mmCIF file of C-alpha atoms in Angstrom:
data_model
loop_
_atom_site.group_PDB
_atom_site.id
_atom_site.type_symbol
_atom_site.label_atom_id
_atom_site.label_comp_id
_atom_site.label_asym_id
_atom_site.label_seq_id
_atom_site.Cartn_x
_atom_site.Cartn_y
_atom_site.Cartn_z
ATOM 1 C CA MET A 213 142.262 71.617 -22.279
ATOM 2 C CA GLU A 214 140.955 71.191 -25.860
ATOM 3 C CA LYS A 215 139.958 74.390 -27.758
ATOM 4 C CA PRO A 216 139.273 74.583 -31.453
ATOM 5 C CA VAL A 217 141.966 76.553 -33.922
ATOM 6 C CA VAL A 218 141.592 77.755 -37.092
ATOM 7 C CA PHE A 219 144.794 78.258 -39.857
ATOM 8 C CA LYS A 220 144.787 78.517 -43.092
ATOM 9 C CA SER A 221 146.314 76.642 -46.527
ATOM 10 C CA GLN A 222 146.338 78.043 -49.773
ATOM 11 C CA GLY A 223 144.206 80.794 -48.574
ATOM 12 C CA GLN A 224 141.796 78.523 -47.111
ATOM 13 C CA GLN A 225 140.379 78.221 -43.800
ATOM 14 C CA ILE A 226 141.115 74.349 -41.801
ATOM 15 C CA ILE A 227 139.769 73.795 -38.503
ATOM 16 C CA GLY A 228 141.129 71.623 -36.235
ATOM 17 C CA VAL A 229 141.063 70.758 -32.488
ATOM 18 C CA VAL A 230 144.069 71.371 -29.752
ATOM 19 C CA HIS A 231 144.835 69.169 -27.024
ATOM 20 C CA MET A 232 147.298 70.507 -24.226
ATOM 21 C CA PRO A 233 147.991 68.836 -21.334
ATOM 22 C CA GLU A 234 146.345 70.132 -18.235
ATOM 23 C CA ARG A 235 149.619 70.159 -16.139
ATOM 24 C CA ARG A 236 153.068 71.116 -18.124
ATOM 25 C CA LYS A 237 156.323 72.268 -16.401
ATOM 26 C CA GLY A 238 157.936 74.188 -19.592
ATOM 27 C CA LYS A 239 157.310 73.094 -23.301
ATOM 28 C CA VAL A 240 155.659 70.020 -24.425
ATOM 29 C CA PRO A 241 156.425 67.738 -27.407
ATOM 30 C CA ALA A 242 153.257 67.429 -29.825
ATOM 31 C CA VAL A 243 151.875 65.036 -32.724
ATOM 32 C CA VAL A 244 149.982 66.212 -35.455
ATOM 33 C CA PHE A 245 147.144 63.954 -36.736
ATOM 34 C CA PHE A 246 146.422 63.410 -41.067
ATOM 35 C CA HIS A 247 143.233 62.046 -41.404
ATOM 36 C CA GLY A 248 142.491 59.378 -44.061
ATOM 37 C CA PHE A 249 140.318 59.526 -47.630
ATOM 38 C CA THR A 250 136.860 61.009 -46.577
ATOM 39 C CA GLY A 251 137.698 61.113 -43.300
ATOM 40 C CA THR A 252 137.292 63.976 -40.944
ATOM 41 C CA LYS A 253 139.671 64.871 -37.815
ATOM 42 C CA VAL A 254 137.283 62.468 -35.330
ATOM 43 C CA GLU A 255 137.634 59.199 -37.892
ATOM 44 C CA PRO A 256 135.821 55.739 -37.052
ATOM 45 C CA HIS A 257 134.974 55.357 -33.302
ATOM 46 C CA ARG A 258 136.286 58.373 -32.253
ATOM 47 C CA ILE A 259 139.647 56.967 -32.496
ATOM 48 C CA PHE A 260 141.417 59.809 -33.152
ATOM 49 C CA VAL A 261 139.724 62.305 -30.240
ATOM 50 C CA LYS A 262 140.711 59.236 -28.008
ATOM 51 C CA MET A 263 143.968 59.142 -28.942
ATOM 52 C CA ALA A 264 144.432 62.899 -28.489
ATOM 53 C CA ARG A 265 143.359 62.947 -25.075
ATOM 54 C CA ALA A 266 145.620 59.590 -24.295
ATOM 55 C CA LEU A 267 148.320 61.765 -25.742
ATOM 56 C CA ALA A 268 147.425 64.694 -23.591
ATOM 57 C CA ARG A 269 147.262 62.701 -20.091
ATOM 58 C CA ALA A 270 150.580 61.557 -20.966
ATOM 59 C CA GLY A 271 151.496 65.193 -21.178
ATOM 60 C CA ILE A 272 152.203 65.598 -25.126
ATOM 61 C CA ALA A 273 149.875 67.879 -27.377
ATOM 62 C CA ALA A 274 147.819 67.166 -30.105
ATOM 63 C CA LEU A 275 146.380 69.034 -33.186
ATOM 64 C CA ARG A 276 143.261 66.734 -35.297
ATOM 65 C CA PHE A 277 142.516 68.825 -37.981
ATOM 66 C CA ASP A 278 140.678 68.361 -41.588
ATOM 67 C CA PHE A 279 142.058 68.297 -44.237
ATOM 68 C CA ARG A 280 140.784 70.872 -46.945
ATOM 69 C CA GLY A 281 137.357 69.907 -48.517
ATOM 70 C CA SER A 282 136.582 67.568 -45.562
ATOM 71 C CA GLY A 283 135.339 67.808 -42.250
ATOM 72 C CA ASP A 284 134.516 71.337 -41.279
ATOM 73 C CA SER A 285 137.289 72.906 -43.275
ATOM 74 C CA GLU A 286 136.924 75.266 -46.394
ATOM 75 C CA GLY A 287 137.289 74.074 -49.511
ATOM 76 C CA ASP A 288 135.250 71.338 -52.023
ATOM 77 C CA PHE A 289 136.283 67.475 -51.890
ATOM 78 C CA SER A 290 136.429 67.544 -55.462
ATOM 79 C CA LYS A 291 139.201 69.478 -55.821
ATOM 80 C CA MET A 292 141.100 67.647 -53.261
ATOM 81 C CA THR A 293 144.513 66.415 -53.954
ATOM 82 C CA ILE A 294 147.372 64.255 -52.386
ATOM 83 C CA SER A 295 149.415 67.279 -53.375
ATOM 84 C CA GLY A 296 146.596 69.455 -51.352
ATOM 85 C CA GLU A 297 147.218 67.739 -48.809
ATOM 86 C CA LEU A 298 150.344 67.542 -48.377
ATOM 87 C CA GLN A 299 150.415 71.362 -48.231
ATOM 88 C CA ASP A 300 148.063 71.269 -45.572
ATOM 89 C CA ALA A 301 150.569 69.384 -43.269
ATOM 90 C CA ALA A 302 153.044 71.288 -44.016
ATOM 91 C CA GLU A 303 150.857 73.968 -42.410
ATOM 92 C CA ALA A 304 149.258 72.054 -39.562
ATOM 93 C CA LEU A 305 152.924 71.635 -38.490
ATOM 94 C CA ARG A 306 153.692 74.817 -39.242
ATOM 95 C CA PHE A 307 150.986 76.237 -36.974
ATOM 96 C CA VAL A 308 152.014 73.623 -34.102
ATOM 97 C CA ARG A 309 155.859 74.449 -33.904
ATOM 98 C CA ARG A 310 154.395 77.907 -33.270
ATOM 99 C CA LEU A 311 151.880 77.271 -30.569
ATOM 100 C CA PRO A 312 153.326 78.725 -26.918
ATOM 101 C CA GLY A 313 154.102 75.724 -24.560
ATOM 102 C CA VAL A 314 154.910 73.355 -27.226
ATOM 103 C CA ASP A 315 158.629 72.043 -28.153
ATOM 104 C CA PRO A 316 159.088 73.107 -31.981
ATOM 105 C CA LYS A 317 161.659 70.129 -31.981
ATOM 106 C CA ARG A 318 159.587 67.633 -30.509
ATOM 107 C CA VAL A 319 156.836 67.545 -32.791
ATOM 108 C CA GLY A 320 155.567 64.222 -34.622
ATOM 109 C CA VAL A 321 153.233 62.606 -36.722
ATOM 110 C CA LEU A 322 150.513 60.669 -36.702
ATOM 111 C CA GLY A 323 148.848 59.338 -40.234
ATOM 112 C CA LEU A 324 145.886 56.708 -40.846
ATOM 113 C CA SER A 325 145.132 55.080 -44.032
ATOM 114 C CA MET A 326 145.743 57.695 -46.697
ATOM 115 C CA GLY A 327 146.568 59.863 -44.118
ATOM 116 C CA GLY A 328 149.487 57.459 -43.723
ATOM 117 C CA ALA A 329 150.511 57.499 -47.084
ATOM 118 C CA VAL A 330 150.558 61.702 -46.236
ATOM 119 C CA ALA A 331 152.322 61.861 -43.087
ATOM 120 C CA ALA A 332 154.931 58.907 -45.034
ATOM 121 C CA MET A 333 155.449 61.465 -47.822
ATOM 122 C CA THR A 334 155.501 64.757 -44.913
ATOM 123 C CA LEU A 335 158.674 62.653 -42.911
ATOM 124 C CA GLY A 336 160.629 62.964 -46.116
ATOM 125 C CA ARG A 337 160.222 66.277 -46.838
ATOM 126 C CA ASP A 338 160.390 67.411 -43.331
ATOM 127 C CA LEU A 339 163.739 66.078 -41.720
ATOM 128 C CA LYS A 340 162.821 68.240 -38.468
ATOM 129 C CA ILE A 341 160.335 65.671 -37.359
ATOM 130 C CA PRO A 342 161.888 63.027 -34.806
ATOM 131 C CA GLY A 343 158.827 60.066 -34.558
ATOM 132 C CA ALA A 344 155.934 58.956 -36.463
ATOM 133 C CA ALA A 345 153.141 56.357 -36.617
ATOM 134 C CA LEU A 346 151.199 54.992 -39.462
ATOM 135 C CA TRP A 347 148.070 53.471 -38.769
ATOM 136 C CA SER A 348 146.969 50.852 -41.900
ATOM 137 C CA PRO A 349 149.287 53.187 -44.317
ATOM 138 C CA VAL A 350 148.229 53.165 -47.873
ATOM 139 C CA ALA A 351 151.963 52.636 -49.408
ATOM 140 C CA ASN A 352 150.914 52.273 -53.456
ATOM 141 C CA LEU A 353 148.922 55.223 -54.556
ATOM 142 C CA ASP A 354 148.562 54.468 -58.108
ATOM 143 C CA ASP A 355 147.429 50.912 -57.030
ATOM 144 C CA SER A 356 144.932 52.725 -54.415
ATOM 145 C CA LYS A 357 143.745 54.474 -57.264
ATOM 146 C CA LYS A 358 142.966 51.274 -59.172
ATOM 147 C CA ARG A 359 141.216 49.551 -56.257
ATOM 148 C CA LYS A 360 138.751 53.228 -56.497
ATOM 149 C CA MET A 361 137.857 52.799 -59.578
ATOM 150 C CA ARG A 362 135.053 50.966 -60.330
ATOM 151 C CA PRO A 363 132.722 49.340 -63.557
ATOM 152 C CA GLY A 364 131.352 52.770 -64.810
ATOM 153 C CA ASP A 365 133.717 55.263 -63.030
ATOM 154 C CA ARG A 366 135.457 56.152 -66.046
ATOM 155 C CA GLU A 367 132.336 56.889 -68.030
ATOM 156 C CA GLN A 368 130.821 58.769 -65.242
ATOM 157 C CA LEU A 369 133.966 60.834 -64.888
ATOM 158 C CA ARG A 370 134.032 61.600 -68.654
ATOM 159 C CA GLN A 371 130.266 62.862 -68.348
ATOM 160 C CA MET A 372 130.322 64.393 -64.710
ATOM 161 C CA GLY A 373 134.139 65.511 -64.240
ATOM 162 C CA VAL A 374 133.667 63.651 -61.319
ATOM 163 C CA ILE A 375 132.980 60.268 -59.811
ATOM 164 C CA ASP A 376 130.249 59.802 -56.934
ATOM 165 C CA HIS A 377 132.624 57.847 -54.474
ATOM 166 C CA GLY A 378 129.397 57.226 -51.797
ATOM 167 C CA GLY A 379 128.159 60.648 -52.109
ATOM 168 C CA ASN A 380 131.512 62.593 -52.217
ATOM 169 C CA ALA A 381 132.787 64.057 -55.094
ATOM 170 C CA VAL A 382 136.048 62.219 -56.256
ATOM 171 C CA GLY A 383 137.624 64.675 -59.191
ATOM 172 C CA ARG A 384 139.946 64.244 -62.374
ATOM 173 C CA GLY A 385 142.680 66.194 -60.138
ATOM 174 C CA PHE A 386 142.692 63.652 -57.737
ATOM 175 C CA LEU A 387 143.108 60.516 -59.795
ATOM 176 C CA ASP A 388 145.842 62.446 -62.065
ATOM 177 C CA ASP A 389 147.695 63.542 -58.800
ATOM 178 C CA MET A 390 147.969 59.625 -56.785
ATOM 179 C CA PRO A 391 150.373 58.444 -59.430
ATOM 180 C CA ARG A 392 152.692 61.003 -58.846
ATOM 181 C CA HIS A 393 153.720 60.669 -55.255
ATOM 182 C CA ASN A 394 156.031 57.594 -54.218
ATOM 183 C CA PRO A 395 155.352 57.202 -50.431
ATOM 184 C CA LEU A 396 157.405 54.423 -50.203
ATOM 185 C CA LYS A 397 160.288 56.330 -51.673
ATOM 186 C CA ALA A 398 159.868 59.817 -49.563
ATOM 187 C CA ILE A 399 159.866 57.941 -46.317
ATOM 188 C CA ALA A 400 163.428 56.514 -47.184
ATOM 189 C CA GLY A 401 164.601 59.853 -46.173
ATOM 190 C CA THR A 402 163.290 60.397 -43.114
ATOM 191 C CA ARG A 403 165.269 60.924 -39.881
ATOM 192 C CA ALA A 404 162.168 59.845 -37.725
ATOM 193 C CA ALA A 405 161.882 56.788 -35.853
ATOM 194 C CA VAL A 406 158.684 55.293 -37.293
ATOM 195 C CA LEU A 407 155.955 52.766 -35.821
ATOM 196 C CA ILE A 408 153.716 51.019 -38.727
ATOM 197 C CA VAL A 409 150.481 49.693 -37.253
ATOM 198 C CA HIS A 410 148.262 47.357 -39.398
ATOM 199 C CA GLY A 411 145.274 44.968 -39.009
ATOM 200 C CA ASP A 412 146.133 41.402 -40.728
ATOM 201 C CA GLN A 413 142.193 41.480 -41.592
ATOM 202 C CA ASP A 414 142.405 44.887 -43.415
ATOM 203 C CA GLU A 415 140.722 44.901 -46.673
ATOM 204 C CA THR A 416 140.642 48.392 -47.776
ATOM 205 C CA VAL A 417 144.678 48.351 -47.619
ATOM 206 C CA PRO A 418 145.996 45.054 -47.823
ATOM 207 C CA VAL A 419 148.847 44.238 -44.788
ATOM 208 C CA ALA A 420 151.352 44.244 -47.357
ATOM 209 C CA ALA A 421 151.382 47.781 -47.255
ATOM 210 C CA ALA A 422 152.820 47.685 -43.736
ATOM 211 C CA HIS A 423 155.657 44.785 -44.609
ATOM 212 C CA ALA A 424 156.542 46.974 -47.805
ATOM 213 C CA TYR A 425 157.262 50.229 -45.766
ATOM 214 C CA GLU A 426 159.050 48.261 -42.888
ATOM 215 C CA LYS A 427 161.302 46.728 -45.728
ATOM 216 C CA ALA A 428 161.768 50.378 -47.174
ATOM 217 C CA LEU A 429 162.943 51.938 -43.737
ATOM 218 C CA LYS A 430 164.936 48.828 -42.983
ATOM 219 C CA ARG A 431 166.693 48.959 -46.385
ATOM 220 C CA ALA A 432 167.168 52.698 -45.576
ATOM 221 C CA LYS A 433 168.277 51.539 -42.497
ATOM 222 C CA LYS A 434 165.905 54.122 -40.674
ATOM 223 C CA ALA A 435 164.697 53.095 -37.136
ATOM 224 C CA VAL A 436 161.109 51.002 -37.543
ATOM 225 C CA ALA A 437 158.940 48.945 -35.403
ATOM 226 C CA LYS A 438 155.792 47.337 -36.503
ATOM 227 C CA HIS A 439 152.886 45.653 -34.961
ATOM 228 C CA ILE A 440 150.289 43.500 -36.769
ATOM 229 C CA VAL A 441 147.031 43.657 -34.808
ATOM 230 C CA THR A 442 145.254 39.949 -35.065
ATOM 231 C CA GLY A 443 142.243 40.199 -36.743
ATOM 232 C CA ALA A 444 141.515 43.819 -36.848
ATOM 233 C CA ASP A 445 139.995 45.355 -40.240
ATOM 234 C CA HIS A 446 140.843 48.881 -41.427
ATOM 235 C CA THR A 447 140.277 51.039 -38.535
ATOM 236 C CA TYR A 448 140.052 48.857 -35.953
ATOM 237 C CA ASN A 449 136.548 48.944 -34.984
ATOM 238 C CA SER A 450 136.333 47.142 -31.732
ATOM 239 C CA LEU A 451 137.492 48.109 -28.544
ATOM 240 C CA ALA A 452 140.201 45.194 -27.967
ATOM 241 C CA TRP A 453 141.842 46.378 -31.306
ATOM 242 C CA GLU A 454 141.136 50.167 -30.417
ATOM 243 C CA THR A 455 142.730 49.916 -26.841
ATOM 244 C CA GLN A 456 145.972 47.576 -28.247
ATOM 245 C CA VAL A 457 146.500 50.775 -30.935
ATOM 246 C CA VAL A 458 146.025 53.163 -28.741
ATOM 247 C CA GLY A 459 148.102 52.093 -25.807
ATOM 248 C CA LEU A 460 150.782 50.998 -28.202
ATOM 249 C CA THR A 461 150.910 54.207 -29.997
ATOM 250 C CA LEU A 462 151.254 56.403 -26.507
ATOM 251 C CA GLU A 463 153.633 54.501 -25.711
ATOM 252 C CA TRP A 464 155.790 54.763 -28.777
ATOM 253 C CA PHE A 465 155.485 58.085 -29.094
ATOM 254 C CA ARG A 466 156.720 58.829 -25.188
ATOM 255 C CA CYS A 467 159.705 57.128 -25.972
ATOM 256 C CA VAL A 468 160.461 59.002 -29.112
ATOM 257 C CA LEU A 469 159.223 62.369 -28.228
ATOM 258 C CA GLY A 470 159.263 62.533 -24.195
ATOM 259 C CA GLY A 471 156.376 63.440 -22.373
ATOM 260 C CA VAL A 472 155.498 64.215 -18.464
ATOM 261 C CA ALA A 473 153.386 60.924 -16.910
#
Protein backbone atom coordinates (compact mmCIF):
# COMPACT_ATOMS: atom_id res chain seq x y z
CA MET A 1 0.00 0.00 0.00
CA GLU A 2 1.31 3.44 -0.96
CA LYS A 3 -0.17 6.55 0.60
CA PRO A 4 0.67 10.28 0.40
CA VAL A 5 1.38 11.75 3.83
CA VAL A 6 1.94 15.19 5.35
CA PHE A 7 3.90 16.19 8.43
CA LYS A 8 5.58 19.40 9.58
CA SER A 9 9.07 20.66 10.34
CA GLN A 10 9.65 24.11 11.78
CA GLY A 11 5.99 24.88 11.07
CA GLN A 12 6.27 24.09 7.36
CA GLN A 13 4.49 21.29 5.54
CA ILE A 14 6.47 18.31 4.28
CA ILE A 15 5.02 16.00 1.64
CA GLY A 16 5.94 12.33 1.47
CA VAL A 17 4.80 8.87 0.44
CA VAL A 18 4.59 5.92 2.83
CA HIS A 19 5.00 2.40 1.48
CA MET A 20 3.53 -0.28 3.75
CA PRO A 21 3.81 -4.04 3.20
CA GLU A 22 0.53 -5.55 2.01
CA ARG A 23 0.85 -8.59 4.23
CA ARG A 24 2.19 -8.22 7.72
CA LYS A 25 1.93 -9.88 11.08
CA GLY A 26 2.64 -7.57 13.94
CA LYS A 27 4.79 -4.46 13.64
CA VAL A 28 7.22 -4.10 10.75
CA PRO A 29 10.59 -2.36 10.37
CA ALA A 30 10.90 0.77 8.22
CA VAL A 31 13.41 2.87 6.29
CA VAL A 32 13.38 6.66 5.91
CA PHE A 33 14.86 8.03 2.66
CA PHE A 34 16.90 11.27 2.39
CA HIS A 35 17.26 12.67 -1.14
CA GLY A 36 20.20 14.63 -2.51
CA PHE A 37 20.91 18.29 -3.27
CA THR A 38 18.27 19.58 -5.74
CA GLY A 39 16.75 16.08 -5.67
CA THR A 40 13.31 14.86 -4.61
CA LYS A 41 11.60 11.87 -3.04
CA VAL A 42 11.68 10.18 -6.49
CA GLU A 43 15.34 10.69 -7.56
CA PRO A 44 16.75 9.84 -11.02
CA HIS A 45 15.05 7.00 -12.93
CA ARG A 46 12.71 6.65 -9.92
CA ILE A 47 15.35 4.73 -7.99
CA PHE A 48 13.85 5.81 -4.65
CA VAL A 49 10.41 4.60 -5.72
CA LYS A 50 11.81 1.24 -6.86
CA MET A 51 13.82 0.84 -3.65
CA ALA A 52 10.82 1.65 -1.46
CA ARG A 53 8.61 -0.81 -3.33
CA ALA A 54 11.25 -3.53 -3.06
CA LEU A 55 11.42 -2.96 0.69
CA ALA A 56 7.63 -3.10 1.03
CA ARG A 57 7.50 -6.39 -0.86
CA ALA A 58 10.04 -7.76 1.63
CA GLY A 59 7.94 -6.70 4.60
CA ILE A 60 9.73 -3.41 5.37
CA ALA A 61 7.87 -0.09 5.34
CA ALA A 62 9.42 3.02 3.78
CA LEU A 63 8.97 6.78 3.79
CA ARG A 64 10.12 8.93 0.88
CA PHE A 65 9.73 12.67 1.44
CA ASP A 66 10.86 16.03 0.06
CA PHE A 67 13.02 18.20 2.29
CA ARG A 68 11.60 21.69 2.81
CA GLY A 69 12.22 23.80 -0.28
CA SER A 70 12.40 20.74 -2.53
CA GLY A 71 9.84 18.76 -4.51
CA ASP A 72 6.28 19.19 -3.26
CA SER A 73 7.16 20.34 0.24
CA GLU A 74 6.61 23.84 1.56
CA GLY A 75 9.48 26.29 1.71
CA ASP A 76 11.88 28.11 -0.60
CA PHE A 77 15.00 26.33 -1.87
CA SER A 78 17.02 29.52 -1.37
CA LYS A 79 16.44 29.16 2.39
CA MET A 80 17.56 25.51 2.48
CA THR A 81 20.48 24.58 4.77
CA ILE A 82 22.05 21.35 5.98
CA SER A 83 20.95 22.26 9.50
CA GLY A 84 17.38 22.60 8.24
CA GLU A 85 17.54 19.23 6.50
CA LEU A 86 18.80 17.63 9.71
CA GLN A 87 15.71 19.01 11.44
CA ASP A 88 13.49 17.62 8.66
CA ALA A 89 15.23 14.25 8.98
CA ALA A 90 14.55 14.14 12.71
CA GLU A 91 10.88 14.99 12.15
CA ALA A 92 10.61 12.30 9.47
CA LEU A 93 12.00 9.69 11.85
CA ARG A 94 9.62 10.84 14.57
CA PHE A 95 6.70 10.59 12.13
CA VAL A 96 7.58 7.06 10.99
CA ARG A 97 8.16 5.77 14.51
CA ARG A 98 4.62 6.82 15.36
CA LEU A 99 2.99 5.15 12.35
CA PRO A 100 0.54 2.37 13.23
CA GLY A 101 2.08 -0.97 12.37
CA VAL A 102 5.72 0.21 12.46
CA ASP A 103 8.18 -1.06 15.06
CA PRO A 104 9.84 2.16 16.33
CA LYS A 105 12.93 0.22 17.40
CA ARG A 106 13.61 -0.98 13.84
CA VAL A 107 13.66 2.20 11.76
CA GLY A 108 16.68 2.66 9.49
CA VAL A 109 17.77 5.40 7.08
CA LEU A 110 18.95 5.58 3.48
CA GLY A 111 20.64 8.66 2.05
CA LEU A 112 21.81 9.55 -1.47
CA SER A 113 24.60 12.06 -2.18
CA MET A 114 24.03 15.10 0.07
CA GLY A 115 21.25 13.05 1.64
CA GLY A 116 23.98 10.56 2.51
CA ALA A 117 25.76 13.25 4.50
CA VAL A 118 22.48 14.12 6.22
CA ALA A 119 22.01 10.42 7.01
CA ALA A 120 25.55 10.16 8.39
CA MET A 121 25.02 13.11 10.73
CA THR A 122 21.60 11.83 11.73
CA LEU A 123 23.21 8.51 12.67
CA GLY A 124 25.54 10.37 15.00
CA ARG A 125 22.64 12.20 16.64
CA ASP A 126 20.00 9.48 16.82
CA LEU A 127 21.48 6.41 18.48
CA LYS A 128 18.23 4.46 18.19
CA ILE A 129 18.78 3.84 14.46
CA PRO A 130 19.91 0.20 14.00
CA GLY A 131 20.84 0.20 10.31
CA ALA A 132 21.63 2.51 7.40
CA ALA A 133 22.68 2.64 3.76
CA LEU A 134 24.64 5.51 2.23
CA TRP A 135 24.57 5.80 -1.56
CA SER A 136 27.28 7.98 -3.16
CA PRO A 137 27.50 9.96 0.08
CA VAL A 138 29.14 13.37 0.36
CA ALA A 139 31.84 13.12 3.03
CA ASN A 140 33.46 16.57 3.11
CA LEU A 141 30.89 19.37 3.01
CA ASP A 142 33.50 22.12 2.86
CA ASP A 143 35.03 20.47 -0.21
CA SER A 144 31.55 20.03 -1.69
CA LYS A 145 30.96 23.75 -1.25
CA LYS A 146 34.13 24.54 -3.20
CA ARG A 147 33.07 22.14 -5.98
CA LYS A 148 29.73 23.91 -6.31
CA MET A 149 31.29 27.37 -6.60
CA ARG A 150 31.93 28.31 -10.25
CA PRO A 151 33.70 31.36 -11.69
CA GLY A 152 31.43 34.34 -11.19
CA ASP A 153 29.36 32.75 -8.42
CA ARG A 154 30.78 34.93 -5.67
CA GLU A 155 29.94 38.09 -7.61
CA GLN A 156 26.46 36.77 -8.34
CA LEU A 157 26.02 36.02 -4.65
CA ARG A 158 27.15 39.55 -3.77
CA GLN A 159 24.80 41.18 -6.25
CA MET A 160 21.73 38.92 -6.00
CA GLY A 161 22.09 37.24 -2.62
CA VAL A 162 21.80 33.83 -4.31
CA ILE A 163 23.65 31.66 -6.85
CA ASP A 164 21.76 30.38 -9.88
CA HIS A 165 22.49 26.65 -9.79
CA GLY A 166 20.68 25.29 -12.84
CA GLY A 167 17.54 27.24 -12.00
CA ASN A 168 17.80 26.59 -8.27
CA ALA A 169 18.50 29.62 -6.11
CA VAL A 170 21.26 28.60 -3.67
CA GLY A 171 21.32 30.99 -0.74
CA ARG A 172 24.20 32.34 1.32
CA GLY A 173 22.82 30.53 4.37
CA PHE A 174 23.39 27.14 2.72
CA LEU A 175 26.97 27.98 1.77
CA ASP A 176 27.80 29.42 5.20
CA ASP A 177 26.22 26.46 6.99
CA MET A 178 27.97 23.64 5.08
CA PRO A 179 31.45 23.89 6.64
CA ARG A 180 29.94 23.77 10.13
CA HIS A 181 29.08 20.09 9.68
CA ASN A 182 31.40 17.10 9.66
CA PRO A 183 29.64 13.88 8.55
CA LEU A 184 32.75 11.72 9.00
CA LYS A 185 33.16 12.82 12.60
CA ALA A 186 29.44 12.53 13.33
CA ILE A 187 28.97 9.02 11.97
CA ALA A 188 31.70 7.66 14.23
CA GLY A 189 29.25 7.94 17.13
CA THR A 190 26.56 5.75 15.55
CA ARG A 191 25.35 2.41 16.86
CA ALA A 192 23.97 1.42 13.47
CA ALA A 193 25.34 -1.10 11.00
CA VAL A 194 26.20 0.94 7.89
CA LEU A 195 26.33 -0.06 4.22
CA ILE A 196 28.25 2.25 1.87
CA VAL A 197 27.61 2.02 -1.88
CA HIS A 198 29.49 4.07 -4.48
CA GLY A 199 30.20 4.03 -8.21
CA ASP A 200 33.87 4.03 -9.15
CA GLN A 201 33.16 6.47 -12.03
CA ASP A 202 31.26 9.00 -9.90
CA GLU A 203 32.21 12.48 -11.14
CA THR A 204 29.98 14.32 -8.65
CA VAL A 205 31.24 12.80 -5.40
CA PRO A 206 34.60 11.01 -5.78
CA VAL A 207 34.68 7.37 -4.72
CA ALA A 208 37.28 8.43 -2.14
CA ALA A 209 34.31 9.53 -0.01
CA ALA A 210 33.21 5.90 0.36
CA HIS A 211 36.69 4.91 1.50
CA ALA A 212 36.72 7.81 3.98
CA TYR A 213 33.42 6.71 5.53
CA GLU A 214 34.62 3.13 5.80
CA LYS A 215 37.85 4.26 7.44
CA ALA A 216 36.00 6.49 9.94
CA LEU A 217 33.63 3.69 10.92
CA LYS A 218 36.35 1.06 11.20
CA ARG A 219 38.48 3.40 13.29
CA ALA A 220 35.49 3.79 15.64
CA LYS A 221 35.03 -0.01 15.62
CA LYS A 222 31.55 0.19 14.09
CA ALA A 223 29.85 -2.35 11.81
CA VAL A 224 30.36 -1.33 8.18
CA ALA A 225 30.25 -2.88 4.71
CA LYS A 226 31.35 -1.19 1.50
CA HIS A 227 30.40 -2.03 -2.08
CA ILE A 228 31.89 -0.30 -5.11
CA VAL A 229 29.80 -0.56 -8.29
CA THR A 230 32.17 -0.99 -11.21
CA GLY A 231 31.63 1.58 -13.95
CA ALA A 232 28.76 3.32 -12.17
CA ASP A 233 28.15 7.06 -12.08
CA HIS A 234 26.75 9.16 -9.24
CA THR A 235 23.12 7.99 -9.39
CA TYR A 236 23.52 4.54 -10.98
CA ASN A 237 22.00 5.51 -14.31
CA SER A 238 21.70 2.11 -15.94
CA LEU A 239 19.39 -0.83 -15.33
CA ALA A 240 22.33 -3.07 -14.41
CA TRP A 241 23.73 -0.64 -11.84
CA GLU A 242 20.30 0.15 -10.44
CA THR A 243 19.42 -3.53 -10.07
CA GLN A 244 22.70 -4.20 -8.29
CA VAL A 245 22.28 -1.31 -5.85
CA VAL A 246 18.61 -1.99 -5.05
CA GLY A 247 19.21 -5.71 -4.58
CA LEU A 248 22.24 -5.23 -2.36
CA THR A 249 20.54 -2.58 -0.24
CA LEU A 250 17.40 -4.69 0.15
CA GLU A 251 19.41 -7.63 1.47
CA TRP A 252 21.27 -5.30 3.83
CA PHE A 253 18.10 -3.93 5.40
CA ARG A 254 16.54 -7.39 5.59
CA CYS A 255 19.60 -8.44 7.55
CA VAL A 256 19.92 -5.46 9.92
CA LEU A 257 16.21 -4.63 10.34
CA GLY A 258 14.41 -7.88 9.62
CA GLY A 259 11.27 -8.26 7.52
CA VAL A 260 8.98 -10.81 5.98
CA ALA A 261 9.81 -12.50 2.66
